[in-house]
Each structure stands twice: as C-alpha cells, then as structure tokens.
Coordinates of C-alpha atoms in Angstrom, one line a residue:
M1 CA -12.3 115.5 40.0
P2 CA -12.5 118.2 37.3
F3 CA -12.2 117.3 33.6
T4 CA -10.3 119.5 31.2
K5 CA -11.0 119.8 27.5
L6 CA -7.9 119.5 25.3
Q7 CA -8.6 122.1 22.6
F8 CA -5.5 122.9 20.5
R9 CA -4.8 125.6 17.9
P10 CA -4.8 124.1 14.4
G11 CA -1.5 123.6 12.6
I12 CA 2.0 122.5 13.7
N13 CA 4.3 125.1 15.3
R14 CA 8.0 124.4 15.5
E15 CA 9.2 128.0 15.6
T16 CA 9.1 127.9 19.4
T17 CA 9.8 125.3 22.1
S18 CA 7.3 122.7 22.9
Y19 CA 6.7 124.3 26.3
T20 CA 6.2 127.8 24.9
N21 CA 3.7 126.4 22.4
E22 CA 1.3 125.2 25.1
G23 CA -2.2 124.8 23.6
G24 CA -0.8 123.9 20.2
W25 CA 0.4 120.9 18.1
F26 CA 4.2 120.2 17.9
D27 CA 4.8 117.1 15.8
C28 CA 3.1 114.9 13.2
D29 CA 3.3 112.6 10.2
K30 CA 0.7 111.8 7.6
I31 CA -1.7 114.4 9.1
R32 CA -3.7 117.3 7.7
F33 CA -5.9 119.8 9.3
R34 CA -9.6 120.3 8.3
Y35 CA -12.0 122.6 10.0
G36 CA -9.4 123.2 12.6
V37 CA -8.8 119.6 13.7
P38 CA -6.3 117.0 12.7
E39 CA -7.0 113.9 10.6
K40 CA -5.1 111.2 8.8
I41 CA -4.3 111.8 5.2
G42 CA -5.7 109.5 2.5
G43 CA -3.9 106.4 1.1
W44 CA -2.4 105.6 -2.3
Y45 CA -2.6 102.8 -4.8
K46 CA -0.7 101.9 -7.9
V47 CA -2.2 103.1 -11.2
S48 CA -1.0 99.8 -12.7
G49 CA 1.6 97.1 -12.1
N50 CA 3.8 98.5 -14.9
T51 CA 6.9 100.4 -14.2
F52 CA 9.0 103.0 -16.0
Q53 CA 12.8 103.5 -16.2
G54 CA 14.5 106.3 -14.3
T55 CA 13.1 108.8 -11.7
C56 CA 10.0 110.6 -12.9
R57 CA 10.2 114.4 -12.2
A58 CA 7.4 115.7 -14.5
L59 CA 3.8 114.6 -15.2
H60 CA 1.3 116.2 -17.6
P61 CA -2.2 114.8 -18.3
W62 CA -4.4 115.7 -21.2
V63 CA -7.3 114.4 -23.2
V64 CA -7.5 114.1 -27.0
L65 CA -10.6 114.6 -29.1
D66 CA -11.7 110.9 -29.0
G67 CA -11.7 111.0 -25.2
T68 CA -8.5 109.1 -24.7
Q69 CA -6.5 110.2 -21.6
F70 CA -2.8 110.5 -21.9
M71 CA -0.1 111.3 -19.3
G72 CA 3.3 112.6 -20.2
V73 CA 6.0 111.1 -17.9
G74 CA 9.5 112.6 -18.0
T75 CA 12.3 110.7 -16.2
N76 CA 16.1 111.2 -16.1
L77 CA 16.4 108.4 -18.6
K78 CA 13.4 108.6 -20.9
Y79 CA 10.1 110.2 -21.8
Y80 CA 7.0 108.1 -21.8
I81 CA 3.3 108.7 -22.7
E82 CA 1.1 106.6 -20.3
E83 CA -2.2 105.3 -21.6
G84 CA -4.3 102.8 -19.7
G85 CA -1.5 102.0 -17.3
S86 CA 1.0 101.2 -20.0
F87 CA 4.2 103.3 -20.6
N88 CA 5.0 104.0 -24.2
D89 CA 8.5 105.1 -24.9
V90 CA 8.6 108.2 -27.1
T91 CA 12.1 109.4 -26.1
P92 CA 13.5 111.5 -29.0
L93 CA 16.4 110.3 -31.0
R94 CA 19.6 112.4 -31.4
L95 CA 21.3 110.3 -34.0
T96 CA 20.5 107.6 -36.6
T97 CA 23.6 106.2 -38.2
S98 CA 24.0 105.1 -41.8
A99 CA 23.8 101.3 -42.5
G100 CA 27.1 99.6 -41.6
D101 CA 28.4 102.4 -39.3
V102 CA 28.1 100.1 -36.3
T103 CA 30.0 96.9 -35.9
F104 CA 30.3 94.5 -33.0
A105 CA 32.9 92.3 -31.3
A106 CA 32.1 89.6 -28.7
T107 CA 34.3 87.7 -26.2
N108 CA 33.8 84.0 -25.7
G109 CA 32.0 83.3 -22.4
S110 CA 30.8 86.8 -21.9
A111 CA 27.5 88.7 -22.6
V112 CA 29.3 92.0 -22.9
I113 CA 29.5 93.2 -26.5
T114 CA 31.8 96.0 -27.7
A115 CA 30.2 98.2 -30.4
S116 CA 32.3 100.4 -32.6
D117 CA 30.8 103.6 -34.1
T118 CA 33.0 106.6 -35.0
D119 CA 32.1 109.7 -32.9
H120 CA 29.1 108.1 -31.4
G121 CA 28.5 110.9 -28.9
A122 CA 27.0 108.5 -26.3
I123 CA 27.5 108.6 -22.5
Q124 CA 27.2 105.8 -20.0
G125 CA 23.5 104.9 -19.4
D126 CA 22.4 106.1 -22.9
F127 CA 20.0 103.9 -24.9
V128 CA 20.5 102.7 -28.4
T129 CA 18.4 100.5 -30.7
F130 CA 20.0 98.3 -33.4
S131 CA 18.4 97.1 -36.6
G132 CA 19.7 95.4 -39.7
A133 CA 22.4 93.5 -37.8
A134 CA 23.4 89.9 -38.8
T135 CA 24.4 87.1 -36.5
L136 CA 27.9 87.0 -35.1
G137 CA 28.0 83.3 -35.8
G138 CA 26.9 81.6 -32.6
N139 CA 24.7 82.6 -29.6
I140 CA 24.8 86.3 -30.5
T141 CA 22.2 86.0 -33.3
A142 CA 20.5 88.8 -35.3
S143 CA 17.5 88.7 -33.0
V144 CA 19.7 89.2 -29.9
L145 CA 21.4 92.2 -31.4
N146 CA 18.4 93.9 -33.1
Q147 CA 16.8 95.4 -30.0
E148 CA 17.2 98.2 -27.5
Y149 CA 20.2 98.2 -25.1
E150 CA 21.5 100.5 -22.4
I151 CA 25.2 101.5 -22.8
T152 CA 27.1 100.2 -19.8
D153 CA 30.6 101.5 -20.5
I154 CA 32.3 104.1 -22.7
V155 CA 35.5 102.8 -24.1
N156 CA 36.4 105.9 -26.1
A157 CA 34.8 108.4 -28.5
N158 CA 34.5 105.6 -31.1
S159 CA 33.4 102.5 -29.1
Y160 CA 31.3 101.5 -26.1
K161 CA 30.0 98.4 -24.4
F162 CA 26.5 96.9 -23.6
T163 CA 25.3 93.6 -22.1
A164 CA 23.5 91.4 -24.5
T165 CA 20.7 89.0 -23.7
A166 CA 22.8 86.0 -24.5
T167 CA 26.4 84.8 -23.8
A168 CA 28.8 84.6 -26.6
N169 CA 30.5 81.3 -27.5
S170 CA 33.6 80.5 -29.6
S171 CA 31.5 80.7 -32.8
D172 CA 30.7 84.4 -32.3
S173 CA 33.4 85.9 -34.4
G174 CA 31.5 88.1 -36.9
N175 CA 30.9 91.9 -36.7
G176 CA 27.2 92.0 -37.3
G177 CA 27.4 92.5 -41.1
G178 CA 27.5 95.7 -43.1
S179 CA 23.9 96.8 -42.6
T180 CA 23.6 97.6 -38.9
V181 CA 21.8 100.9 -38.1
G182 CA 22.1 102.4 -34.6
K183 CA 19.4 104.7 -33.3
Y184 CA 20.7 106.7 -30.3
Q185 CA 18.2 108.3 -27.9
I186 CA 19.0 111.7 -26.5
N187 CA 21.7 111.7 -23.8
I188 CA 20.3 110.8 -20.4
G189 CA 20.5 113.3 -17.5
L190 CA 21.7 113.1 -13.9
N191 CA 19.4 111.7 -11.3
T192 CA 21.3 113.6 -8.5
S193 CA 22.6 117.2 -8.6
V194 CA 26.4 117.5 -8.7
S195 CA 27.8 121.0 -8.3
G196 CA 31.1 122.3 -9.6
T197 CA 33.4 120.8 -12.2
G198 CA 36.0 118.1 -12.2
W199 CA 36.0 114.5 -11.2
G200 CA 32.5 113.3 -10.4
A201 CA 30.7 116.3 -11.9
G202 CA 29.0 114.3 -14.6
T203 CA 27.6 110.8 -15.3
W204 CA 29.8 108.1 -13.9
G205 CA 32.3 106.8 -16.5
R206 CA 31.7 109.5 -19.0
S207 CA 35.4 110.0 -19.5
T208 CA 38.8 109.0 -18.1
W209 CA 39.6 108.8 -14.4
G210 CA 40.2 112.3 -12.9
S211 CA 39.0 114.1 -16.0
A212 CA 37.1 117.4 -15.7
S213 CA 33.5 117.7 -16.7
S214 CA 31.5 120.8 -17.4
L215 CA 28.0 120.9 -16.0
L216 CA 26.8 122.0 -19.4
A217 CA 28.1 118.8 -21.0
S218 CA 25.5 116.3 -22.2
G219 CA 24.0 114.3 -19.3
A220 CA 25.8 116.3 -16.7
T221 CA 22.9 118.3 -15.2
L222 CA 19.9 117.1 -13.3
R223 CA 17.3 115.9 -15.8
L224 CA 14.2 118.0 -15.6
W225 CA 11.4 118.2 -18.1
S226 CA 8.7 120.8 -18.9
H227 CA 5.8 119.9 -21.2
D228 CA 2.4 121.1 -22.3
N229 CA -0.1 120.0 -24.9
F230 CA -0.9 121.9 -28.0
G231 CA -4.4 120.5 -28.8
E232 CA -4.0 116.8 -29.1
D233 CA -0.2 117.0 -29.5
L234 CA 2.5 117.3 -26.9
L235 CA 5.5 119.7 -26.6
M236 CA 8.3 118.7 -24.3
N237 CA 11.6 120.3 -23.3
V238 CA 14.7 119.0 -21.5
R239 CA 15.8 121.9 -19.2
D240 CA 18.7 123.6 -20.9
G241 CA 18.3 121.2 -23.8
G242 CA 16.2 120.5 -26.8
I243 CA 12.5 121.2 -27.6
Y244 CA 10.6 118.3 -28.9
Y245 CA 7.2 117.5 -30.4
W246 CA 4.9 114.4 -30.3
D247 CA 2.2 114.3 -32.9
R248 CA -0.9 112.4 -31.8
S249 CA -2.0 111.8 -35.4
D250 CA 1.3 110.0 -36.2
S251 CA 0.6 107.7 -33.3
S252 CA -2.9 106.6 -33.9
S253 CA -1.9 102.9 -34.3
S254 CA 1.4 102.8 -32.4
F255 CA 3.4 105.3 -30.4
V256 CA 6.1 107.0 -32.5
R257 CA 9.0 108.9 -31.0
A258 CA 9.0 112.6 -30.4
V259 CA 11.0 114.7 -32.8
A260 CA 12.9 118.0 -32.5
L261 CA 10.4 120.9 -33.0
S262 CA 12.9 122.5 -35.4
D263 CA 12.6 119.4 -37.6
E264 CA 8.8 120.0 -37.9
S265 CA 9.2 123.6 -38.9
S266 CA 10.5 125.2 -42.1
D267 CA 11.2 128.3 -40.1
A268 CA 15.0 128.4 -39.6
K269 CA 14.5 130.6 -36.5
T270 CA 12.6 128.0 -34.5
P271 CA 14.3 127.8 -31.0
T272 CA 16.3 124.6 -30.4
I273 CA 17.2 125.0 -26.7
A274 CA 15.3 126.3 -23.7
K275 CA 14.9 126.1 -20.0
Q276 CA 11.1 125.7 -20.1
I277 CA 8.2 125.7 -22.6
M278 CA 4.6 126.5 -22.1
V279 CA 1.4 126.9 -24.2
S280 CA -0.5 130.0 -23.2
D281 CA -4.0 128.9 -22.5
V282 CA -5.7 132.2 -23.3
D283 CA -4.0 133.3 -26.5
R284 CA -2.5 130.0 -27.7
H285 CA 1.1 131.0 -28.1
V286 CA 3.9 128.6 -27.6
I287 CA 6.4 130.3 -25.2
A288 CA 10.0 129.3 -24.7
F289 CA 11.9 130.6 -21.7
G290 CA 15.6 130.9 -21.5
C291 CA 16.0 130.0 -25.2
D292 CA 18.2 130.8 -28.2
P293 CA 17.5 134.1 -30.0
E294 CA 16.7 134.5 -33.7
T295 CA 20.1 135.9 -34.4
A296 CA 22.0 133.1 -32.8
I297 CA 20.1 129.8 -33.1
G298 CA 21.8 127.2 -30.9
T299 CA 23.3 129.7 -28.4
Q300 CA 21.2 129.9 -25.3
D301 CA 20.3 133.2 -23.7
P302 CA 19.1 132.3 -20.1
L303 CA 17.0 135.5 -19.8
L304 CA 15.3 135.5 -23.2
I305 CA 11.7 134.7 -23.7
R306 CA 10.4 133.9 -27.2
F307 CA 6.9 133.2 -28.4
S308 CA 5.5 131.7 -31.6
D309 CA 2.8 133.2 -33.9
Q310 CA -0.6 132.7 -32.4
E311 CA -2.1 129.2 -33.0
S312 CA 1.2 128.1 -34.5
L313 CA 3.9 125.6 -33.4
T314 CA 6.2 126.4 -36.3
T315 CA 6.2 130.1 -37.0
W316 CA 8.8 131.9 -34.8
T317 CA 10.4 134.5 -37.0
A318 CA 8.9 137.9 -35.8
S319 CA 7.4 140.0 -38.6
T320 CA 4.7 142.6 -39.0
T321 CA 2.3 140.0 -40.3
N322 CA 2.4 137.7 -37.3
T323 CA 2.4 137.8 -33.5
A324 CA 5.7 136.0 -32.9
G325 CA 8.3 137.9 -30.9
S326 CA 10.6 138.0 -27.9
L327 CA 11.2 139.7 -24.6
R328 CA 14.2 139.8 -22.4
V329 CA 14.0 139.8 -18.6
G330 CA 15.9 142.8 -17.2
S331 CA 17.2 141.5 -13.9
G332 CA 18.8 138.3 -12.7
S333 CA 21.2 136.0 -14.4
E334 CA 18.9 133.3 -15.6
I335 CA 15.2 132.3 -15.7
I336 CA 14.5 129.6 -13.2
C337 CA 10.8 128.9 -14.0
A338 CA 7.5 130.3 -15.1
V339 CA 4.0 129.6 -13.8
E340 CA 0.7 130.4 -15.6
T341 CA -2.2 131.9 -13.6
K342 CA -5.6 132.8 -14.9
Q343 CA -4.5 136.3 -15.9
Q344 CA -0.8 136.2 -16.5
V345 CA 2.4 134.3 -16.5
I346 CA 4.7 134.8 -13.4
V347 CA 8.4 134.5 -14.4
F348 CA 11.0 133.8 -11.8
T349 CA 14.7 134.6 -12.2
D350 CA 17.4 133.7 -9.6
N351 CA 16.7 137.0 -7.8
S352 CA 13.5 138.6 -9.1
V353 CA 9.9 138.0 -10.0
H354 CA 8.1 139.3 -13.2
A355 CA 4.6 139.4 -14.5
M356 CA 4.1 138.7 -18.2
Q357 CA 0.8 139.6 -19.7
F358 CA -0.9 139.2 -23.1
L359 CA -1.4 142.7 -24.6
G360 CA -2.4 142.0 -28.1
P361 CA -1.0 143.5 -31.3
P362 CA 1.4 145.1 -31.9
F363 CA 3.4 144.1 -28.8
T364 CA 1.7 140.7 -28.1
F365 CA 3.2 140.4 -24.6
G366 CA 4.5 142.8 -22.0
I367 CA 6.6 142.1 -18.9
R368 CA 7.2 144.0 -15.7
Q369 CA 9.1 143.3 -12.5
I370 CA 6.9 142.8 -9.5
S371 CA 9.6 142.0 -6.9
G372 CA 13.4 142.0 -6.4
N373 CA 15.6 140.2 -4.0
T374 CA 13.3 137.2 -4.1
T375 CA 14.4 133.6 -4.6
V376 CA 12.9 130.4 -5.8
I377 CA 14.6 127.1 -4.7
G378 CA 14.2 125.4 -8.0
P379 CA 12.3 125.1 -11.4
M380 CA 9.5 123.1 -9.9
A381 CA 9.0 124.8 -6.6
A382 CA 6.1 127.2 -7.6
K383 CA 2.4 126.4 -7.9
A384 CA -0.5 128.6 -9.0
V385 CA -4.0 128.5 -7.5
D386 CA -6.2 130.6 -9.8
D387 CA -4.4 134.0 -9.6
T388 CA -2.3 133.3 -6.5
V389 CA 1.1 131.7 -6.7
F390 CA 2.9 130.0 -3.8
W391 CA 6.5 129.0 -3.9
M392 CA 9.5 127.9 -1.8
G393 CA 12.5 130.1 -1.8
D394 CA 15.9 129.9 -0.2
Q395 CA 15.0 129.7 3.6
E396 CA 11.6 131.3 3.0
F397 CA 8.1 130.6 1.6
Y398 CA 6.4 133.2 -0.6
V399 CA 3.0 134.1 -2.0
Y400 CA 2.0 136.4 -4.9
D401 CA -1.6 137.6 -4.7
G402 CA -1.2 140.9 -6.5
G403 CA 2.0 141.6 -4.6
V404 CA 4.9 139.4 -3.5
K405 CA 5.3 138.8 0.3
K406 CA 6.8 136.3 2.6
L407 CA 4.4 133.6 3.7
P408 CA 4.3 133.2 7.5
C409 CA 5.4 129.7 8.3
S410 CA 5.2 128.0 11.7
V411 CA 7.5 125.1 10.6
K412 CA 10.1 127.1 8.6
S413 CA 13.0 126.3 11.0
Y414 CA 12.0 122.6 11.1
V415 CA 12.0 122.4 7.3
F416 CA 15.2 124.4 6.5
N417 CA 17.3 123.1 9.3
D418 CA 16.9 119.6 7.9
F419 CA 17.2 120.4 4.2
N420 CA 19.7 119.2 1.6
L421 CA 20.3 122.5 -0.2
G422 CA 22.6 120.7 -2.7
Q423 CA 19.5 118.9 -4.0
G424 CA 17.3 122.0 -4.1
L425 CA 16.6 121.5 -7.8
K426 CA 14.5 118.4 -6.9
V427 CA 12.1 120.4 -4.8
F428 CA 8.6 120.4 -6.3
S429 CA 5.3 121.8 -5.3
A430 CA 2.0 119.9 -5.6
L431 CA -1.5 121.2 -5.6
N432 CA -4.1 119.1 -3.7
S433 CA -7.1 121.2 -4.5
S434 CA -9.6 118.8 -2.8
Y435 CA -8.2 119.8 0.5
G436 CA -7.0 123.3 -0.2
E437 CA -3.4 122.4 0.1
I438 CA 0.0 123.1 -1.4
W439 CA 2.6 120.4 -0.7
W440 CA 6.4 120.8 -1.2
F441 CA 8.4 117.7 -1.4
Y442 CA 12.1 118.0 -0.6
C443 CA 15.3 116.1 0.4
S444 CA 16.2 116.0 4.1
E445 CA 19.8 116.9 5.0
S446 CA 20.9 113.2 5.1
S447 CA 19.2 112.2 1.9
S448 CA 20.0 112.7 -1.8
E449 CA 16.4 111.9 -2.8
I450 CA 13.1 113.3 -1.8
D451 CA 11.9 111.8 1.5
K452 CA 9.9 114.6 3.2
Y453 CA 7.1 117.0 2.5
V454 CA 5.6 120.1 4.1
I455 CA 1.9 121.2 3.6
F456 CA 0.4 124.6 3.6
N457 CA -3.4 124.7 3.8
Y458 CA -4.2 128.0 2.1
E459 CA -7.8 127.9 3.1
E460 CA -7.1 127.6 6.8
N461 CA -3.6 129.1 6.9
V462 CA -2.1 126.2 8.8
W463 CA 1.0 124.0 8.3
S464 CA 1.9 120.3 8.7
Y465 CA 4.6 118.0 7.5
G466 CA 5.7 114.4 7.2
N467 CA 7.7 111.7 5.5
L468 CA 6.8 110.5 2.0
S469 CA 8.9 109.7 -1.1
R470 CA 7.4 111.2 -4.2
T471 CA 9.2 112.8 -7.1
A472 CA 6.3 114.3 -9.2
W473 CA 2.6 115.1 -8.7
V474 CA -0.3 116.3 -10.7
D475 CA -3.6 117.4 -9.2
R476 CA -7.0 115.9 -10.0
G477 CA -8.8 117.7 -12.8
I478 CA -9.3 115.6 -15.8
L479 CA -8.3 112.8 -13.3
T480 CA -10.5 111.5 -10.5
Y481 CA -7.6 111.5 -8.0
P482 CA -4.2 113.2 -7.8
I483 CA -1.4 111.1 -9.4
A484 CA 2.1 111.0 -8.0
A485 CA 5.3 109.2 -9.0
G486 CA 7.6 107.2 -6.7
D487 CA 9.7 104.1 -6.9
N488 CA 9.2 103.7 -10.7
Y489 CA 5.4 103.6 -10.3
L490 CA 2.5 106.0 -10.6
Y491 CA 0.1 106.2 -7.7
Y492 CA -3.4 107.4 -7.2
Q493 CA -3.1 109.7 -4.1
E494 CA -5.9 110.2 -1.6
F495 CA -7.2 106.9 -2.9
G496 CA -8.4 104.5 -0.2
L497 CA -6.9 104.4 3.2
D498 CA -3.8 102.3 2.9
D499 CA -0.3 102.1 1.4
G500 CA -0.8 100.3 -1.9
S501 CA 2.9 100.2 -2.7
T502 CA 3.2 96.9 -0.8
T503 CA 1.6 93.5 -1.3
P504 CA -0.6 93.1 0.6
D505 CA -1.5 96.7 1.4
S506 CA 0.1 98.1 4.5
A507 CA -1.1 100.8 7.0
V508 CA -0.5 104.5 6.4
E509 CA 0.9 105.1 9.9
A510 CA 0.0 108.5 11.1
F511 CA 0.4 110.4 14.4
I512 CA 0.1 113.9 15.9
Q513 CA 1.5 115.0 19.2
S514 CA 0.7 118.1 21.3
S515 CA 3.0 120.5 23.0
Q516 CA 3.2 120.3 26.8
I517 CA 0.3 121.3 29.0
D518 CA 0.7 122.3 32.7
I519 CA -1.4 123.7 35.6
G520 CA -1.0 127.3 36.3
E521 CA 2.6 128.4 35.6
G522 CA 4.0 124.9 35.9
E523 CA 5.0 125.2 39.5
R524 CA 2.7 122.4 40.6
F525 CA 2.7 118.7 39.8
V526 CA -0.4 117.2 38.1
F527 CA -2.0 113.8 38.5
V528 CA -3.8 112.5 35.4
S529 CA -6.2 109.7 36.2
K530 CA -8.7 109.4 33.3
L531 CA -9.0 110.1 29.5
I532 CA -12.3 110.5 27.7
P533 CA -11.5 110.3 24.0
D534 CA -13.3 112.2 21.2
I535 CA -12.7 110.9 17.8
T536 CA -14.5 109.9 14.6
F537 CA -13.6 106.9 12.4
D538 CA -15.8 108.1 9.6
G539 CA -14.6 106.7 6.3
S540 CA -12.9 103.6 7.8
T541 CA -13.5 100.3 6.1
S542 CA -12.2 98.2 9.0
N543 CA -14.8 96.5 11.3
S544 CA -12.9 97.8 14.3
P545 CA -10.7 100.8 13.5
A546 CA -8.5 102.0 16.4
V547 CA -6.1 104.6 17.4
T548 CA -3.7 104.8 20.3
F549 CA -3.9 107.7 22.8
T550 CA -0.6 108.2 24.6
L551 CA -0.3 110.5 27.6
Q552 CA 3.2 111.5 28.6
T553 CA 4.5 113.5 31.6
R554 CA 7.7 115.3 32.3
N555 CA 9.0 117.4 35.2
N556 CA 10.9 120.1 33.3
P557 CA 10.7 121.6 29.8
G558 CA 14.1 120.3 28.8
G559 CA 13.7 116.9 30.5
A560 CA 12.7 113.6 29.0
Y561 CA 9.2 112.2 29.3
L562 CA 9.4 110.1 32.5
Q563 CA 6.0 108.4 32.4
S564 CA 3.7 107.4 29.6
D565 CA 0.4 105.5 29.4
D566 CA -1.1 104.1 26.2
S567 CA -4.8 103.6 25.7
T568 CA -6.3 101.9 22.6
V569 CA -9.5 103.5 21.5
T570 CA -11.6 101.2 19.2
Q571 CA -14.8 101.8 17.4
S572 CA -17.6 99.5 18.5
A573 CA -18.3 96.4 16.6
A574 CA -19.7 97.1 13.2
G575 CA -23.4 96.9 12.6
S576 CA -26.1 98.4 10.5
S577 CA -26.9 101.0 13.3
T578 CA -23.4 101.5 14.6
V579 CA -22.1 105.1 14.2
V580 CA -18.5 106.1 14.1
E581 CA -18.7 108.0 17.3
Q582 CA -19.4 104.8 19.3
F583 CA -16.0 103.9 20.7
T584 CA -14.2 103.2 23.9
Q585 CA -15.9 105.5 26.5
E586 CA -13.0 106.2 28.8
A587 CA -9.6 105.0 29.8
D588 CA -8.0 104.9 33.2
V589 CA -4.4 106.2 33.5
R590 CA -2.1 107.1 36.3
L591 CA 0.5 109.7 35.5
R592 CA 2.3 112.4 37.5
G593 CA 4.5 115.3 36.4
R594 CA 4.7 119.0 36.1
S595 CA 3.4 118.9 32.5
F596 CA 1.9 116.4 30.1
A597 CA 1.4 115.9 26.4
I598 CA -1.0 113.8 24.3
K599 CA -0.2 111.8 21.2
V600 CA -2.7 110.1 18.9
S601 CA -1.5 107.5 16.4
N602 CA -2.6 104.5 14.4
S603 CA -0.8 101.6 12.7
D604 CA -3.5 99.4 11.3
I605 CA -5.0 99.2 7.8
Q606 CA -8.4 100.4 6.6
N607 CA -8.4 103.1 9.2
Q608 CA -9.5 106.7 8.8
W609 CA -9.8 109.0 11.8
R610 CA -10.3 112.6 12.8
L611 CA -9.7 113.9 16.2
G612 CA -12.3 115.9 18.2
T613 CA -11.9 117.4 21.7
P614 CA -10.7 114.7 24.2
R615 CA -10.9 115.4 27.9
V616 CA -8.7 114.4 30.8
E617 CA -9.3 114.2 34.5
I618 CA -6.4 116.1 36.2
R619 CA -5.8 117.6 39.6
S620 CA -2.9 119.2 41.4
D621 CA -0.7 116.7 43.2
G622 CA 2.5 116.3 45.0
R623 CA 5.7 114.7 43.7
R624 CA 4.9 111.5 45.5

C-alpha cells in the first residue's frame, strides 16, 4: 500500500474552513513554529516564592552601577522594586497628616476599627500607614495600630474603616492618643475597565448607593503604569495621573518611597500629570506624553508632548539656554501610547500614527504624521523590534517599517470573534526575541482578565495562538530569560519544560491539529491502516518522553469526526547512545472516511518535542 507524507504549511489558518485549508494547520495550543515545523513552547518557573499585591501590568528591568539588577513592578494597588526575588514597596504617598489628625474607635468583639480624619481623600482599597498611635486600652495596642492597613470601607469624607490584626475587647475605649500620623499612599486604580458613568463606574464602595462616578475620579480608571530608568534612578507614571521619581542613592540601605517629580524640582513648570513617560535613549531627554502645559500646570492636555532639558530630570521650562520644549500632536483626541525605536519615537493617537525625531537645536524634536485612520487597541499593545513596530488595533494588526500597513493575519477572525473589547486596555504586546516572536495577550469574550494569546513570528511570517494567563512581560536582555507576571508571581518564561506555577510542577499540555485531508476531490472514501511517526524529543529531560498521535476521519466537511485512533509515540529507553529520533517505529490503525485529520499532543512533564514529516498508509476504499 502507498505511503503519503504529511507535509503541512507552517502556521495556523482560521480564515477559511478546515476543509478549504487542506494541507495546513487549523488548531493549536502552546505551540510555536520554527523552521517551518511546529514544536511545544518552553515552560515557566517562579522567580521566587514571594508574591506582590494586585495585578501587575508593567515591568521594567535595569542595572545600576554596582551591578545590582532591579525590576520595576507596577500593579493596580502598588508599585514595587524587585531585587533578588523580594518585592520592595515604593508606592508614592499622596498625603501625610499632622500629628493627632487621625483618631480611632473600636467596637467590643470586633477587629474592625473606625478611623476619623477630616477630608482624608481615600477610597476603598487604599493603603495607609499609621505611626505615633497609642494603645486604645486593651487588645488594640500601639503595635497593632502602628502598621500598614488596607481601607475596607469608606464611611464618609471624614472617616473610614480597616480591619486590625487583633480583636477589640471592652477595655479598648481610647482614641489612639494625640500624636497619630497617617501616611496615605496614592489612590489605587481599577483592576477591570468600567465604561460610562453612574453606579458601578468606579471602585466598589467609593460613595453612596446609586451615586454617579466620573471615570476621571481617583481610582476609577484601569491602573496602568509607564516607567523608565534615568541612569540608576527610576521614573514612573500612573496613566492619566502623577509622575514620580525613585532615587537609588536614597535607597542604598533600605528602599524609600518614590516621590512626585515636581517635589524634586525647583522648576514650577515641571509636569504633574501624564499618560506616559519615557527617557529618550539617544539624547537623554525625559519625555511626557499627554501632560499638562507650562501655562496650566495641573490641567492635562491629552495631545501635548513635553520634554525636559537634555540630561535633566528637573528642568522643564523652555528657554533659549536649554533644550526643554513641547510639541502638540495635530490629529486625534488623545495620545494612546508611544514606542521608541532605534531611530525615532512612534506616537499613537486614537486615530493616527506619528513619528517623533530628535533634530537638535534649536527645535530639539520634530513630529510628523505617518498614517491616519489607524487604531491601536490600548496603551500597551505596540512593540518595537529595532526600527519596526508591530501593534494590535481595532479588528486589525499593523506594522510600521518605514510605512504603516495592515499585517496579514491568518487567525484574525479567530482572535477578534472571541475578544472582550470592553477590556481592550488590558491588551499588551510582548517581545520574545529568542524565537523572533511578538505575543499579544488579551481577554477572551467571556473573560474579564487575560486568558489568551496570539503569536506572530516575524522571521517566518506565521501565526499561532493559545491559552495562557499573563498580565505583563519583559524580554530577555539584561535578563537570561523573559520574565512575565501572573497570579501575583513573576515567572521566568521559556525556562525548563514544565508549568512551575504548581507544586509539584505540572505538564505544559500542548497540541496541534491539521485541517482535513482527502483523496482526489473527496469523492472517495479512504482507508488509513498505518502511521509512521516523525518527531524529535530533543531537549526533553524525561527518560521516556511521549506524544499522542490521533488520526480522525469524517465523511463530510460539516460533519463530526466519526472515528478516531490514538497512538502513543515514545522515545526509546534512555541510554548514553540513545538519540532523540529513536522512537516507536510504526502504529497500526483502522479508520475509514472521506477525509482525515491528524493531531499531535502531549500531557506529561519534562517533555519537549518538534514534529517532522509523519507518513500514513492510505488507500481508496468503499464505505464498508
């Protein structure tokens, strides 16, 4: 009987039906393509056992002069600087009270404490640290009060509640004395986008039942961070919020909190609000996008770009003796994001794309529009690879490589037909340069948090997709492996072969399935009687890695698969001379149908595989 090689076009194609896509791949999970063939992606492992609070949506690594590696970690609740696996809270403060401004009241038998502080400005979920408090008289001692707490309920503009680490008794009748100081961290942000105004359009419990809430109110927008290092120090910005500065020299022995950049500067024109900040690598200007102008500090202009004097964090007033200045984008209603390439900064508005370049004195920077009627789905959805930028737009993918054009995508319908547009701001792009890939992570239609990804291999121009919950990612560079955030942990990606989020490690289950294959024009039935696999387990650490080959037949393109036959293909027993191509030689199957498809999958640990060109023995056959 004749054998037929199963050679498939690289990449997944969901823009046609499975039957039309004969000779291609139709479905997958945890799969990438290299050299035209599919293989299982790498595993992941926790950077450390320590966790952070909130959902991380921004990561930034940098190295200081003594060789110490830091990682900025921005969540919806806090901002951390990670060092050696530990998360150091450097969240800026928005208010420090005078001594005695805060008083406490306890209820016998309850751990809930009511704090009174006139015009506290807090919202539910905010964090406050007390110091200088005295005991209330019983279990609520000074040491219980003098620590950080999360505010659990807003009573009114002058009082709120938190849950103490001890339960009050009848002796707790004091108010904490007259020396209590409250240090309030900046308001938290939303973890899920809420559109519109009115009930539910802000943080739960921020006001009375049924009250309206503007999306510009504190804590009422999705918390996104931008950040960049200025030498050893770090600049950070809450989108549509404050600009902050962390000084490495002030944190040589312990980590101090970041402060408002305007507090570090004697320049009264230092911006105080922005959509994004960046340090230009080539010319060392600090650039603020969508910020407040010199003439109206505190009032945001969503299309304004300002830049500091060269090599300066604190000089922002434009003059003939410095290179500080500003530009205003001429189209769109707001700046969505900006991405730096080797030659320029690409600026995206809600309907246009612009190129910003360093010109030198006297103009410093210039900007020109390079595309109109172009969208970007969110502030984190664009990624630069050298001088090329890839991004996800509304129902499209785009690339800029000297000109803006739509990126042909063979899985576009699959992605956008199962897409939660209401959570589009969460979409982020990730560079995996070791494999020449851009990943976009997004929320499926039924999920309010990221649960899916789509990969574009820009070296081989192929697409794949899968399921994985990650909320931020940074490529290797100063790091050995990419690092991603998920489930309050940081993970090394492409590290090992398994899912290190569980104890013990579990398998990274991967599969790929072909489109249907028939004989001739599909008018005849086929009989499949034998499978000769072709696969390599190179990189596996298991003594007997295995995959399952599944052949399935159907009679009509729209029908269900009627027959299937599974065959486990296992590498030969390990030995000093065993090579990865020594595996199960052949598998007998018995299947009939007008067409058939092949699926390759694995579900065991310590397993890495790459598919070659399997062969099947097929012949024309009758229905019976």
